[in-house]
Amino acid sequence: MTDREWLLFLSLLPDVGRQTLRHLLERQQVWRLAPDEVLRLPAETLRHEYRLPPRALHALREDLSALMGEVERLEAHLTRCGVRWLSFQDAAYPHQLECMPDPPALLFLYGKYELLSEPTFALLASHTISPEGLVELEQVAQSFLSNGWVPVVSATQPAYQRLLLCALRANRPYILVLDRGLLRAFGDDLRREPLRQARIWQAEFDPSRALAISPFRPRDGWVASNSRYRDALIAYLVDAPLIIEARPDGYIVQLSCELLQRGGTLSVLAHRLEQLPGNRQIIEAGGKPIGLGLGHA
């Protein structure tokens, strides 16, 4: 079994999440075992040393042949489509994600990988962002885009959607962080544009000028917790996170405080703090206040 197949295999085991997958790969590295050697380990060792949950152990013992067949088909399909996947042990893994409290053990990437080496920014806001906040977001986005920065966006939240549309209108590349698996977002042919409004500019997702990243298994659908994890992934991944509008005591405030406590930096729009107590909370926690012209407020 190749390393690529092994990562897919482990990710498809039932009840094996990020932390279990990370622990398993770390134990395998310590003992320098090949995948086939891990599979031959006693059930007790896999349960206690590798922390495999009961359903995963049952799949290894009772459904191994079916699992191997599924991995072979999925690996061939994703490879034909140009999808790449890597674990936290890979040299190409974005090192800044290791600062997350619960970093992805595995990332699936589809498109222009080189964008990860470019200066990146994200404009973060609560789901309840106001119409005024969206106008301000466009102003800030234009400043970054005109200076060659790559936006990191998503397709299922108002602020991210508006930034994505700004990038498309300006004919700029972008990084799309998903809150579900690649195949669920783009379809089996990996061609569907996930944001309906974006189809004015492009009928299909273009992997030659954009990069999609997912920390979820290729066929995983959306669940509520995925949205928060997506937000955290974006905040830690980018070089310049900037808060446009945060709901007081909401998740964006919590995420910003966590990032600052872990040594990260971020900026906060501060020109109308009397209307935005959430932004004030982030500034009081250490966020850098800036004005619409991206200078000190």
Coordinates of C-alpha atoms in Angstrom, one line a residue:
M1 CA 0.0 0.0 0.0
T2 CA 1.4 3.4 -1.0
D3 CA 1.6 6.3 1.5
R4 CA -1.2 8.0 -0.5
E5 CA -3.5 5.0 -0.2
W6 CA -2.6 4.5 3.4
L7 CA -3.7 8.1 4.3
L8 CA -7.0 7.6 2.4
F9 CA -7.5 4.2 4.0
L10 CA -7.1 5.6 7.5
S11 CA -9.4 8.6 6.8
L12 CA -12.2 6.3 5.7
L13 CA -12.2 4.2 8.9
P14 CA -15.3 4.8 10.9
D15 CA -15.0 7.1 13.9
V16 CA -11.4 8.0 13.1
G17 CA -11.3 11.8 13.5
R18 CA -8.4 14.3 13.4
Q19 CA -6.9 13.6 16.8
T20 CA -7.1 9.8 16.4
L21 CA -5.6 10.0 12.9
R22 CA -2.8 12.2 14.1
H23 CA -2.0 9.9 17.1
L24 CA -2.0 6.8 14.8
L25 CA 0.4 8.4 12.3
E26 CA 2.7 9.5 15.1
R27 CA 2.8 6.1 16.7
Q28 CA 3.5 4.5 13.3
Q29 CA 6.4 6.9 12.8
V30 CA 7.8 6.2 16.2
W31 CA 7.8 2.4 15.6
R32 CA 8.8 2.8 12.0
L33 CA 6.1 0.4 10.8
A34 CA 4.9 0.0 7.3
P35 CA 1.1 0.1 6.7
D36 CA 0.9 -3.7 6.3
E37 CA 2.7 -4.1 9.6
V38 CA 0.2 -1.9 11.4
L39 CA -2.7 -3.9 10.0
R40 CA -1.2 -7.1 11.4
L41 CA -0.9 -5.7 14.9
P42 CA -3.1 -7.4 17.6
A43 CA -6.4 -5.8 18.3
E44 CA -5.4 -4.9 21.8
T45 CA -2.4 -3.0 20.5
L46 CA -4.5 -1.1 18.0
R47 CA -7.0 -0.3 20.7
H48 CA -4.7 0.8 23.4
E49 CA -1.5 2.0 21.7
Y50 CA -3.1 3.4 18.5
R51 CA -6.4 4.4 20.1
L52 CA -8.6 2.9 17.3
P53 CA -12.3 3.0 18.3
P54 CA -14.4 -0.1 18.2
R55 CA -16.1 0.5 14.9
A56 CA -12.7 1.1 13.2
L57 CA -11.3 -2.1 14.7
H58 CA -14.4 -4.0 13.5
A59 CA -13.9 -2.6 10.0
L60 CA -10.3 -3.7 9.9
R61 CA -11.2 -7.2 10.9
E62 CA -14.5 -7.7 9.1
D63 CA -14.6 -5.3 6.1
L64 CA -10.9 -5.0 5.1
S65 CA -11.4 -6.2 1.6
A66 CA -14.3 -3.9 0.9
L67 CA -12.3 -1.0 2.4
M68 CA -9.3 -1.7 0.3
G69 CA -11.5 -1.7 -2.8
E70 CA -13.0 1.6 -1.9
V71 CA -9.6 3.1 -1.3
E72 CA -8.3 1.9 -4.6
R73 CA -11.3 3.4 -6.5
L74 CA -11.2 6.7 -4.7
E75 CA -7.4 7.1 -5.0
A76 CA -7.6 6.5 -8.8
H77 CA -10.5 8.9 -9.2
L78 CA -8.9 11.7 -7.1
T79 CA -5.6 11.3 -8.8
R80 CA -7.2 11.5 -12.3
C81 CA -8.9 14.8 -11.2
G82 CA -5.6 16.2 -9.9
V83 CA -6.4 16.2 -6.2
R84 CA -3.5 16.1 -3.8
W85 CA -3.7 15.1 -0.1
L86 CA -1.1 15.4 2.6
S87 CA -0.8 14.8 6.3
F88 CA 0.7 17.0 9.0
Q89 CA 3.9 15.0 8.6
D90 CA 4.4 16.2 5.0
A91 CA 6.9 18.9 4.3
A92 CA 4.3 20.8 2.2
Y93 CA 1.8 20.9 5.1
P94 CA 1.1 24.6 6.0
H95 CA 3.2 25.0 9.1
Q96 CA 1.1 27.8 10.6
L97 CA -1.8 25.4 11.1
E98 CA 0.2 23.6 13.8
C99 CA -0.6 26.6 16.0
M100 CA -4.3 25.6 16.0
P101 CA -5.6 23.8 19.1
D102 CA -6.9 21.0 16.9
P103 CA -5.0 21.2 13.6
P104 CA -6.1 19.0 10.6
A105 CA -4.3 15.7 10.5
L106 CA -5.0 15.5 6.7
L107 CA -5.7 18.1 4.0
F108 CA -7.2 17.6 0.6
L109 CA -6.0 20.2 -2.0
Y110 CA -7.4 20.7 -5.5
G111 CA -6.1 23.4 -7.9
K112 CA -3.1 25.8 -7.9
Y113 CA -1.0 24.7 -4.9
E114 CA 1.5 27.5 -5.6
L115 CA -1.0 30.0 -4.1
L116 CA -0.1 28.8 -0.6
S117 CA 3.3 30.5 -1.1
E118 CA 1.7 33.9 -1.9
P119 CA 0.9 36.5 0.7
T120 CA -2.7 35.8 1.8
F121 CA -5.5 37.7 3.6
A122 CA -8.9 36.9 5.0
L123 CA -11.8 39.3 5.9
L124 CA -13.7 37.8 8.8
A125 CA -17.1 38.7 10.0
S126 CA -20.1 37.2 11.8
H127 CA -23.0 35.7 9.8
T128 CA -25.0 38.7 10.8
I129 CA -22.8 41.2 9.0
S130 CA -24.7 44.4 8.1
P131 CA -25.1 45.9 4.6
E132 CA -22.7 48.7 5.7
G133 CA -20.2 46.0 6.8
L134 CA -20.4 44.4 3.4
V135 CA -19.7 47.7 1.7
E136 CA -16.7 48.3 3.9
L137 CA -15.5 44.7 3.2
E138 CA -15.4 45.5 -0.5
Q139 CA -13.4 48.6 0.1
V140 CA -10.8 46.7 2.2
A141 CA -10.8 43.8 -0.3
Q142 CA -10.0 46.2 -3.2
S143 CA -7.0 47.6 -1.3
F144 CA -5.5 44.1 -0.7
L145 CA -6.3 42.8 -4.2
S146 CA -4.8 45.8 -5.9
N147 CA -1.5 45.0 -4.1
G148 CA -1.4 41.4 -5.2
W149 CA -2.6 39.7 -2.0
V150 CA -4.4 36.4 -2.4
P151 CA -7.8 36.2 -0.6
V152 CA -8.8 33.1 1.4
V153 CA -12.5 32.7 1.2
S154 CA -15.4 30.2 1.5
A155 CA -18.7 29.6 -0.3
T156 CA -21.2 29.4 2.5
Q157 CA -21.0 32.6 4.6
P158 CA -22.0 36.2 3.6
A159 CA -18.6 37.8 4.2
Y160 CA -16.6 35.1 2.5
Q161 CA -19.0 35.0 -0.4
R162 CA -18.7 38.8 -1.0
L163 CA -14.9 38.5 -0.9
L164 CA -14.9 35.7 -3.4
L165 CA -17.1 37.8 -5.7
C166 CA -14.6 40.7 -5.3
A167 CA -11.8 38.4 -6.4
L168 CA -13.7 37.1 -9.4
R169 CA -14.7 40.6 -10.5
A170 CA -11.0 41.6 -10.3
N171 CA -9.9 38.5 -12.1
R172 CA -7.7 37.5 -9.2
P173 CA -6.8 34.0 -7.9
Y174 CA -8.1 32.9 -4.6
I175 CA -8.0 30.0 -2.1
L176 CA -11.3 28.4 -1.2
V177 CA -11.6 26.7 2.2
L178 CA -14.5 24.2 2.3
D179 CA -16.8 23.2 5.1
R180 CA -17.4 19.8 3.5
G181 CA -15.6 17.3 1.3
L182 CA -14.3 18.1 -2.2
L183 CA -16.6 15.7 -4.0
R184 CA -19.6 16.9 -2.0
A185 CA -18.7 20.6 -2.8
F186 CA -17.8 20.2 -6.5
G187 CA -19.5 17.0 -7.6
D188 CA -17.8 13.8 -8.7
D189 CA -16.2 15.5 -11.7
L190 CA -14.9 18.3 -9.5
R191 CA -16.2 20.9 -11.9
R192 CA -19.3 22.4 -10.3
E193 CA -18.9 26.0 -9.1
P194 CA -20.1 25.8 -5.4
L195 CA -21.2 29.5 -5.2
R196 CA -24.2 30.1 -7.3
Q197 CA -23.6 33.9 -7.6
A198 CA -20.1 33.2 -8.9
R199 CA -21.4 31.5 -12.0
I200 CA -21.9 34.9 -13.6
W201 CA -18.1 35.0 -13.9
Q202 CA -17.3 31.3 -14.2
A203 CA -19.6 28.4 -15.0
E204 CA -17.2 25.9 -13.4
F205 CA -14.6 26.0 -10.7
D206 CA -11.2 26.7 -12.4
P207 CA -8.4 24.7 -10.7
S208 CA -5.8 26.5 -12.9
R209 CA -6.3 29.8 -11.1
A210 CA -7.7 28.9 -7.7
L211 CA -7.0 26.4 -4.9
A212 CA -9.6 24.5 -2.9
I213 CA -8.7 23.1 0.5
S214 CA -10.8 20.7 2.6
P215 CA -9.9 19.1 6.0
F216 CA -12.8 16.7 5.5
R217 CA -13.1 13.4 3.8
P218 CA -14.0 13.8 0.1
R219 CA -17.6 12.7 0.4
D220 CA -18.3 14.3 3.8
G221 CA -21.3 16.6 3.9
W222 CA -21.8 19.7 6.0
V223 CA -22.6 19.6 9.7
A224 CA -22.9 22.6 12.0
S225 CA -19.5 22.2 13.6
N226 CA -17.7 22.3 10.2
S227 CA -18.4 26.0 9.9
R228 CA -16.5 26.9 13.0
Y229 CA -13.7 24.6 12.1
R230 CA -13.5 26.3 8.6
D231 CA -13.4 29.7 10.2
A232 CA -10.5 28.6 12.5
L233 CA -8.6 27.1 9.6
I234 CA -8.9 30.3 7.6
A235 CA -7.8 32.5 10.5
Y236 CA -4.7 30.5 11.3
L237 CA -3.8 29.8 7.6
V238 CA -3.6 33.4 6.3
D239 CA -0.8 35.9 6.7
A240 CA -3.2 38.8 7.4
P241 CA -6.6 38.1 9.1
L242 CA -8.7 41.2 9.4
I243 CA -12.0 41.5 11.3
I244 CA -14.7 43.5 9.5
E245 CA -17.6 43.1 11.8
A246 CA -17.9 40.8 14.9
R247 CA -21.0 40.1 16.9
P248 CA -20.2 40.8 20.6
D249 CA -19.3 37.6 22.5
G250 CA -19.8 35.6 19.3
Y251 CA -17.6 33.0 17.7
I252 CA -15.5 35.4 15.7
V253 CA -14.6 37.2 18.9
Q254 CA -13.8 33.9 20.6
L255 CA -11.7 32.8 17.7
S256 CA -9.8 36.1 17.5
C257 CA -9.0 36.0 21.2
E258 CA -7.8 32.4 20.9
L259 CA -5.5 33.4 17.9
L260 CA -4.1 36.3 19.8
Q261 CA -3.4 34.2 22.9
R262 CA -1.5 31.7 20.8
G263 CA 0.8 34.4 19.5
G264 CA -1.0 35.3 16.3
T265 CA -1.8 38.8 15.0
L266 CA -4.9 40.3 13.4
S267 CA -6.3 43.6 12.5
V268 CA -9.7 45.0 13.3
L269 CA -11.8 47.7 11.6
A270 CA -12.1 50.4 14.2
H271 CA -13.8 53.5 12.6
R272 CA -17.3 52.8 14.1
L273 CA -16.6 51.1 17.4
E274 CA -19.6 52.7 19.0
Q275 CA -21.8 50.5 16.8
L276 CA -19.6 47.4 16.9
P277 CA -18.8 46.3 20.5
G278 CA -17.6 43.0 19.2
N279 CA -14.8 44.7 17.3
R280 CA -14.0 46.6 20.5
Q281 CA -13.7 43.4 22.5
I282 CA -11.1 42.1 20.0
I283 CA -9.1 45.3 20.2
E284 CA -9.1 45.1 23.9
A285 CA -7.8 41.5 23.6
G286 CA -4.8 42.7 21.5
G287 CA -6.2 43.1 18.0
K288 CA -4.6 46.0 15.9
P289 CA -7.2 48.8 15.2
I290 CA -7.1 50.1 11.7
G291 CA -9.2 52.4 9.5
L292 CA -10.8 51.8 6.1
G293 CA -7.6 53.1 4.6
L294 CA -5.7 50.2 6.4
G295 CA -3.8 52.7 8.5
H296 CA -4.0 53.0 12.3
A297 CA -7.5 54.0 13.4

